[in-house]
């Protein structure tokens, strides 16, 4: 079975099951355990960090019970908290793997760029009162698109060195009134890569870095203090794409 | 001083101060007490019920301290919880009264009309999975516009009889994808009037009542079981208008 999951990440310690904290994975697996006969594991397209949201996380799972997709969706949503919703369910061949078979992922990062953050956007937008120049941000963003070594835009300090080359197929900056949206798509992303790219684009939008400096930082292939990590509450795992 | 206030009403027992429950008014007055020298009362354009939201509630108040509007906005937002935000502050003549001088009010009621309510809309939309016919709803709504006795569309059981005539200047039903918005504007509204109008319009949208029956219920001038009260989480006090 394949499921598309949306969640408000504000009260969760991220996607992945942990022994001492409530995570989205553990809440879904516990709910499935109450529906199926015995424990069920769900396998996601990837993790999300504490406070990060999802509109289209994709998971796969195997059930012992025979349950059609519509019945599973209803049963799960009736026991899950309203902050986690199963948006879609579908039968897939047994070999379908949500992580391995993903061909691309899209993240969106939302910034509320005004003096006051309206109450209904609390924990759902990054709040930046200082006016950002989205044209400068777009110029920097465009220069980062393509296959590059993104070591400068990841937070891998405690992890073993690995291949930090990724294809970033899209990095767009849009403004609609007081809201700025950054759209990042690619075949895969490094740890905290979207928040690192966003953190640097914000510095460009504030005027603290030039658009041209993006390529310079990229070429350094080493994370430095020039690249801050943008806060988690603005980030949404938006969509995961698979070959039909 | 005049302030425009927005709030997410989900965790509050409505606007008006109560002895045993947390209300929006009490939280704002307590915050002002910490800023000004001594207790401050705020006077709103009107009350909102438990769970009801506001984008543009308007209040007036008098401060003992001399504080300019911009400083007051910053100081208050720094102590208020993120679910309550001061969106605007302005100096007004001492005789300005947020309730008495309001010339019209606009409420919006939001319905998510799809099988699953996305997590970020929890407690912020009424959720109705059954497909509503918004053209039928608009036909019923249009027939209610004007000055009428709205006794059939209020919940006044425990209150003394008073004048239940009101001018409803606008009642519109819009659909945008899976979201239906009901816009109600008028010089003033009876207790639970917008939620009662909405409750009846939903029945029309479901096919349980005909569009023509709206006038019949109105003419009855008595609240009956034909008019349910729509849930609070869909309702927003959107805007209060004053003569310039």
mmCIF file of N, CA, C and O in Angstrom, chain A residues 6-8 10 54-55 73 77 82-87 115-122 124 176 178 236, chain B residues 6-8 10 54-55 73 77 82-87 115-122 124 176 178 236:
data_model
loop_
_atom_site.group_PDB
_atom_site.id
_atom_site.type_symbol
_atom_site.label_atom_id
_atom_site.label_comp_id
_atom_site.label_asym_id
_atom_site.label_seq_id
_atom_site.Cartn_x
_atom_site.Cartn_y
_atom_site.Cartn_z
ATOM 1 N N UNK A 6 -0.003 14.227 4.975
ATOM 2 C CA UNK A 6 0.248 15.646 5.265
ATOM 3 C C UNK A 6 0.327 15.805 6.776
ATOM 4 O O UNK A 6 -0.395 15.127 7.508
ATOM 5 N N UNK A 7 1.205 16.677 7.232
ATOM 6 C CA UNK A 7 1.253 16.926 8.673
ATOM 7 C C UNK A 7 1.733 18.326 9.008
ATOM 8 O O UNK A 7 2.471 18.948 8.258
ATOM 9 N N UNK A 8 1.234 18.803 10.149
ATOM 10 C CA UNK A 8 1.708 20.041 10.751
ATOM 11 C C UNK A 8 2.775 19.610 11.748
ATOM 12 O O UNK A 8 2.477 18.989 12.766
ATOM 13 N N UNK A 10 4.673 21.123 13.887
ATOM 14 C CA UNK A 10 5.076 21.980 15.014
ATOM 15 C C UNK A 10 5.241 21.226 16.330
ATOM 16 O O UNK A 10 6.072 21.587 17.130
ATOM 17 N N UNK A 54 4.693 18.744 6.133
ATOM 18 C CA UNK A 54 4.587 18.039 4.856
ATOM 19 C C UNK A 54 3.195 18.212 4.294
ATOM 20 O O UNK A 54 2.206 18.186 5.027
ATOM 21 N N UNK A 55 3.125 18.416 2.980
ATOM 22 C CA UNK A 55 1.843 18.383 2.280
ATOM 23 C C UNK A 55 1.733 17.061 1.531
ATOM 24 O O UNK A 55 0.634 16.557 1.329
ATOM 25 N N UNK A 73 -7.844 4.582 4.519
ATOM 26 C CA UNK A 73 -7.803 6.039 4.687
ATOM 27 C C UNK A 73 -8.793 6.486 5.766
ATOM 28 O O UNK A 73 -8.438 7.229 6.690
ATOM 29 N N UNK A 77 -7.586 7.976 9.472
ATOM 30 C CA UNK A 77 -7.908 9.364 9.830
ATOM 31 C C UNK A 77 -8.827 9.446 11.038
ATOM 32 O O UNK A 77 -8.834 10.459 11.746
ATOM 33 N N UNK A 82 -5.677 15.388 14.413
ATOM 34 C CA UNK A 82 -5.975 16.206 13.222
ATOM 35 C C UNK A 82 -4.741 16.848 12.589
ATOM 36 O O UNK A 82 -4.806 17.295 11.448
ATOM 37 N N UNK A 83 -3.616 16.872 13.316
ATOM 38 C CA UNK A 83 -2.381 17.454 12.770
ATOM 39 C C UNK A 83 -1.695 16.507 11.779
ATOM 40 O O UNK A 83 -0.731 16.898 11.107
ATOM 41 N N UNK A 84 -2.157 15.262 11.724
ATOM 42 C CA UNK A 84 -1.611 14.296 10.762
ATOM 43 C C UNK A 84 -2.795 13.725 9.977
ATOM 44 O O UNK A 84 -3.728 13.188 10.573
ATOM 45 N N UNK A 85 -2.750 13.863 8.668
ATOM 46 C CA UNK A 85 -3.852 13.377 7.834
ATOM 47 C C UNK A 85 -3.336 12.515 6.691
ATOM 48 O O UNK A 85 -2.352 12.872 6.029
ATOM 49 N N UNK A 86 -4.002 11.398 6.477
ATOM 50 C CA UNK A 86 -3.751 10.594 5.289
ATOM 51 C C UNK A 86 -4.579 11.218 4.170
ATOM 52 O O UNK A 86 -5.808 11.264 4.239
ATOM 53 N N UNK A 87 -3.899 11.752 3.141
ATOM 54 C CA UNK A 87 -4.593 12.471 2.076
ATOM 55 C C UNK A 87 -5.013 11.537 0.945
ATOM 56 O O UNK A 87 -5.975 11.797 0.244
ATOM 57 N N UNK A 115 5.783 43.258 9.104
ATOM 58 C CA UNK A 115 6.043 43.568 10.514
ATOM 59 C C UNK A 115 5.418 42.562 11.473
ATOM 60 O O UNK A 115 6.054 42.129 12.435
ATOM 61 N N UNK A 116 4.159 42.173 11.215
ATOM 62 C CA UNK A 116 3.447 41.298 12.154
ATOM 63 C C UNK A 116 3.047 40.001 11.462
ATOM 64 O O UNK A 116 2.485 40.028 10.361
ATOM 65 N N UNK A 117 3.313 38.861 12.113
ATOM 66 C CA UNK A 117 2.894 37.556 11.589
ATOM 67 C C UNK A 117 1.462 37.289 12.051
ATOM 68 O O UNK A 117 1.206 37.199 13.254
ATOM 69 N N UNK A 118 0.498 37.161 11.112
ATOM 70 C CA UNK A 118 -0.889 36.920 11.532
ATOM 71 C C UNK A 118 -0.989 35.606 12.339
ATOM 72 O O UNK A 118 -0.217 34.667 12.103
ATOM 73 N N UNK A 119 -1.919 35.547 13.292
ATOM 74 C CA UNK A 119 -1.990 34.406 14.220
ATOM 75 C C UNK A 119 -2.138 33.050 13.535
ATOM 76 O O UNK A 119 -1.579 32.066 14.011
ATOM 77 N N UNK A 120 -2.883 32.987 12.431
ATOM 78 C CA UNK A 120 -3.102 31.678 11.805
ATOM 79 C C UNK A 120 -1.865 31.176 11.061
ATOM 80 O O UNK A 120 -1.841 30.046 10.595
ATOM 81 N N UNK A 121 -0.823 32.009 10.932
ATOM 82 C CA UNK A 121 0.411 31.562 10.277
ATOM 83 C C UNK A 121 1.509 31.227 11.287
ATOM 84 O O UNK A 121 2.606 30.821 10.902
ATOM 85 N N UNK A 122 1.209 31.362 12.565
ATOM 86 C CA UNK A 122 2.174 31.000 13.607
ATOM 87 C C UNK A 122 2.620 29.537 13.449
ATOM 88 O O UNK A 122 1.796 28.658 13.265
ATOM 89 N N UNK A 124 3.871 28.174 11.013
ATOM 90 C CA UNK A 124 3.679 27.688 9.645
ATOM 91 C C UNK A 124 4.414 28.535 8.622
ATOM 92 O O UNK A 124 4.383 28.235 7.423
ATOM 93 N N UNK A 176 4.256 37.057 -3.435
ATOM 94 C CA UNK A 176 2.840 37.392 -3.637
ATOM 95 C C UNK A 176 2.448 38.226 -2.431
ATOM 96 O O UNK A 176 2.245 37.690 -1.351
ATOM 97 N N UNK A 178 2.839 39.989 0.770
ATOM 98 C CA UNK A 178 3.787 39.939 1.878
ATOM 99 C C UNK A 178 4.401 38.565 2.063
ATOM 100 O O UNK A 178 5.144 38.336 3.011
ATOM 101 N N UNK A 236 8.145 23.009 3.977
ATOM 102 C CA UNK A 236 7.154 21.967 3.675
ATOM 103 C C UNK A 236 7.728 20.993 2.650
ATOM 104 O O UNK A 236 8.181 21.421 1.592
ATOM 105 N N UNK B 6 -6.092 40.552 15.529
ATOM 106 C CA UNK B 6 -6.397 39.262 14.889
ATOM 107 C C UNK B 6 -6.140 38.162 15.902
ATOM 108 O O UNK B 6 -5.215 38.274 16.710
ATOM 109 N N UNK B 7 -6.968 37.135 15.887
ATOM 110 C CA UNK B 7 -6.701 36.015 16.787
ATOM 111 C C UNK B 7 -7.208 34.693 16.241
ATOM 112 O O UNK B 7 -8.148 34.636 15.461
ATOM 113 N N UNK B 8 -6.515 33.641 16.662
ATOM 114 C CA UNK B 8 -6.939 32.265 16.415
ATOM 115 C C UNK B 8 -7.709 31.859 17.669
ATOM 116 O O UNK B 8 -7.130 31.704 18.745
ATOM 117 N N UNK B 10 -9.192 29.176 18.676
ATOM 118 C CA UNK B 10 -9.400 27.763 19.047
ATOM 119 C C UNK B 10 -9.201 27.475 20.532
ATOM 120 O O UNK B 10 -9.856 26.614 21.075
ATOM 121 N N UNK B 54 -10.774 35.970 14.537
ATOM 122 C CA UNK B 54 -10.900 37.345 14.033
ATOM 123 C C UNK B 54 -9.686 37.688 13.189
ATOM 124 O O UNK B 54 -8.556 37.318 13.518
ATOM 125 N N UNK B 55 -9.925 38.363 12.082
ATOM 126 C CA UNK B 55 -8.845 38.964 11.302
ATOM 127 C C UNK B 55 -8.796 40.458 11.582
ATOM 128 O O UNK B 55 -7.732 41.061 11.517
ATOM 129 N N UNK B 73 2.248 48.841 19.612
ATOM 130 C CA UNK B 73 2.114 47.615 18.810
ATOM 131 C C UNK B 73 3.278 46.668 19.095
ATOM 132 O O UNK B 73 3.083 45.477 19.371
ATOM 133 N N UNK B 77 2.808 43.050 21.124
ATOM 134 C CA UNK B 77 3.087 41.792 20.414
ATOM 135 C C UNK B 77 4.250 41.030 21.036
ATOM 136 O O UNK B 77 4.338 39.810 20.891
ATOM 137 N N UNK B 82 1.450 34.079 20.407
ATOM 138 C CA UNK B 82 1.408 34.240 18.943
ATOM 139 C C UNK B 82 0.007 34.048 18.342
ATOM 140 O O UNK B 82 -0.225 34.460 17.209
ATOM 141 N N UNK B 83 -0.917 33.470 19.108
ATOM 142 C CA UNK B 83 -2.287 33.274 18.614
ATOM 143 C C UNK B 83 -3.097 34.571 18.657
ATOM 144 O O UNK B 83 -4.217 34.628 18.160
ATOM 145 N N UNK B 84 -2.565 35.596 19.306
ATOM 146 C CA UNK B 84 -3.224 36.912 19.359
ATOM 147 C C UNK B 84 -2.212 37.943 18.884
ATOM 148 O O UNK B 84 -1.125 38.052 19.459
ATOM 149 N N UNK B 85 -2.555 38.679 17.839
ATOM 150 C CA UNK B 85 -1.633 39.678 17.289
ATOM 151 C C UNK B 85 -2.324 41.024 17.126
ATOM 152 O O UNK B 85 -3.454 41.104 16.635
ATOM 153 N N UNK B 86 -1.629 42.072 17.536
ATOM 154 C CA UNK B 86 -2.070 43.428 17.248
ATOM 155 C C UNK B 86 -1.582 43.743 15.835
ATOM 156 O O UNK B 86 -0.374 43.766 15.580
ATOM 157 N N UNK B 87 -2.517 43.931 14.894
ATOM 158 C CA UNK B 87 -2.144 44.128 13.493
ATOM 159 C C UNK B 87 -1.913 45.607 13.168
ATOM 160 O O UNK B 87 -1.144 45.933 12.270
ATOM 161 N N UNK B 115 -13.224 15.289 1.246
ATOM 162 C CA UNK B 115 -13.187 14.121 2.134
ATOM 163 C C UNK B 115 -12.270 14.330 3.340
ATOM 164 O O UNK B 115 -12.626 13.983 4.464
ATOM 165 N N UNK B 116 -11.082 14.902 3.109
ATOM 166 C CA UNK B 116 -10.095 15.014 4.188
ATOM 167 C C UNK B 116 -9.754 16.485 4.427
ATOM 168 O O UNK B 116 -9.470 17.221 3.486
ATOM 169 N N UNK B 117 -9.771 16.915 5.682
ATOM 170 C CA UNK B 117 -9.371 18.283 6.048
ATOM 171 C C UNK B 117 -7.852 18.310 6.232
ATOM 172 O O UNK B 117 -7.324 17.631 7.118
ATOM 173 N N UNK B 118 -7.127 19.090 5.421
ATOM 174 C CA UNK B 118 -5.661 19.129 5.567
ATOM 175 C C UNK B 118 -5.272 19.614 6.972
ATOM 176 O O UNK B 118 -5.993 20.418 7.563
ATOM 177 N N UNK B 119 -4.142 19.126 7.491
ATOM 178 C CA UNK B 119 -3.781 19.409 8.885
ATOM 179 C C UNK B 119 -3.679 20.888 9.223
ATOM 180 O O UNK B 119 -4.046 21.283 10.324
ATOM 181 N N UNK B 120 -3.202 21.707 8.292
ATOM 182 C CA UNK B 120 -3.013 23.117 8.633
ATOM 183 C C UNK B 120 -4.337 23.875 8.688
ATOM 184 O O UNK B 120 -4.364 25.038 9.078
ATOM 185 N N UNK B 121 -5.448 23.246 8.300
ATOM 186 C CA UNK B 121 -6.753 23.908 8.385
ATOM 187 C C UNK B 121 -7.565 23.423 9.590
ATOM 188 O O UNK B 121 -8.693 23.876 9.815
ATOM 189 N N UNK B 122 -6.999 22.518 10.364
ATOM 190 C CA UNK B 122 -7.665 22.041 11.579
ATOM 191 C C UNK B 122 -8.011 23.215 12.508
ATOM 192 O O UNK B 122 -7.166 24.068 12.747
ATOM 193 N N UNK B 124 -9.656 25.722 11.883
ATOM 194 C CA UNK B 124 -9.747 26.988 11.152
ATOM 195 C C UNK B 124 -10.772 26.943 10.023
ATOM 196 O O UNK B 124 -10.974 27.940 9.321
ATOM 197 N N UNK B 176 -14.062 28.194 -4.303
ATOM 198 C CA UNK B 176 -12.758 28.193 -4.980
ATOM 199 C C UNK B 176 -12.182 26.818 -4.726
ATOM 200 O O UNK B 176 -11.679 26.540 -3.635
ATOM 201 N N UNK B 178 -11.973 23.389 -3.431
ATOM 202 C CA UNK B 178 -12.647 22.630 -2.379
ATOM 203 C C UNK B 178 -13.081 23.504 -1.221
ATOM 204 O O UNK B 178 -13.537 23.004 -0.210
ATOM 205 N N UNK B 236 -14.964 33.821 11.007
ATOM 206 C CA UNK B 236 -13.991 34.890 11.233
ATOM 207 C C UNK B 236 -14.691 36.238 11.236
ATOM 208 O O UNK B 236 -15.415 36.560 10.291
#
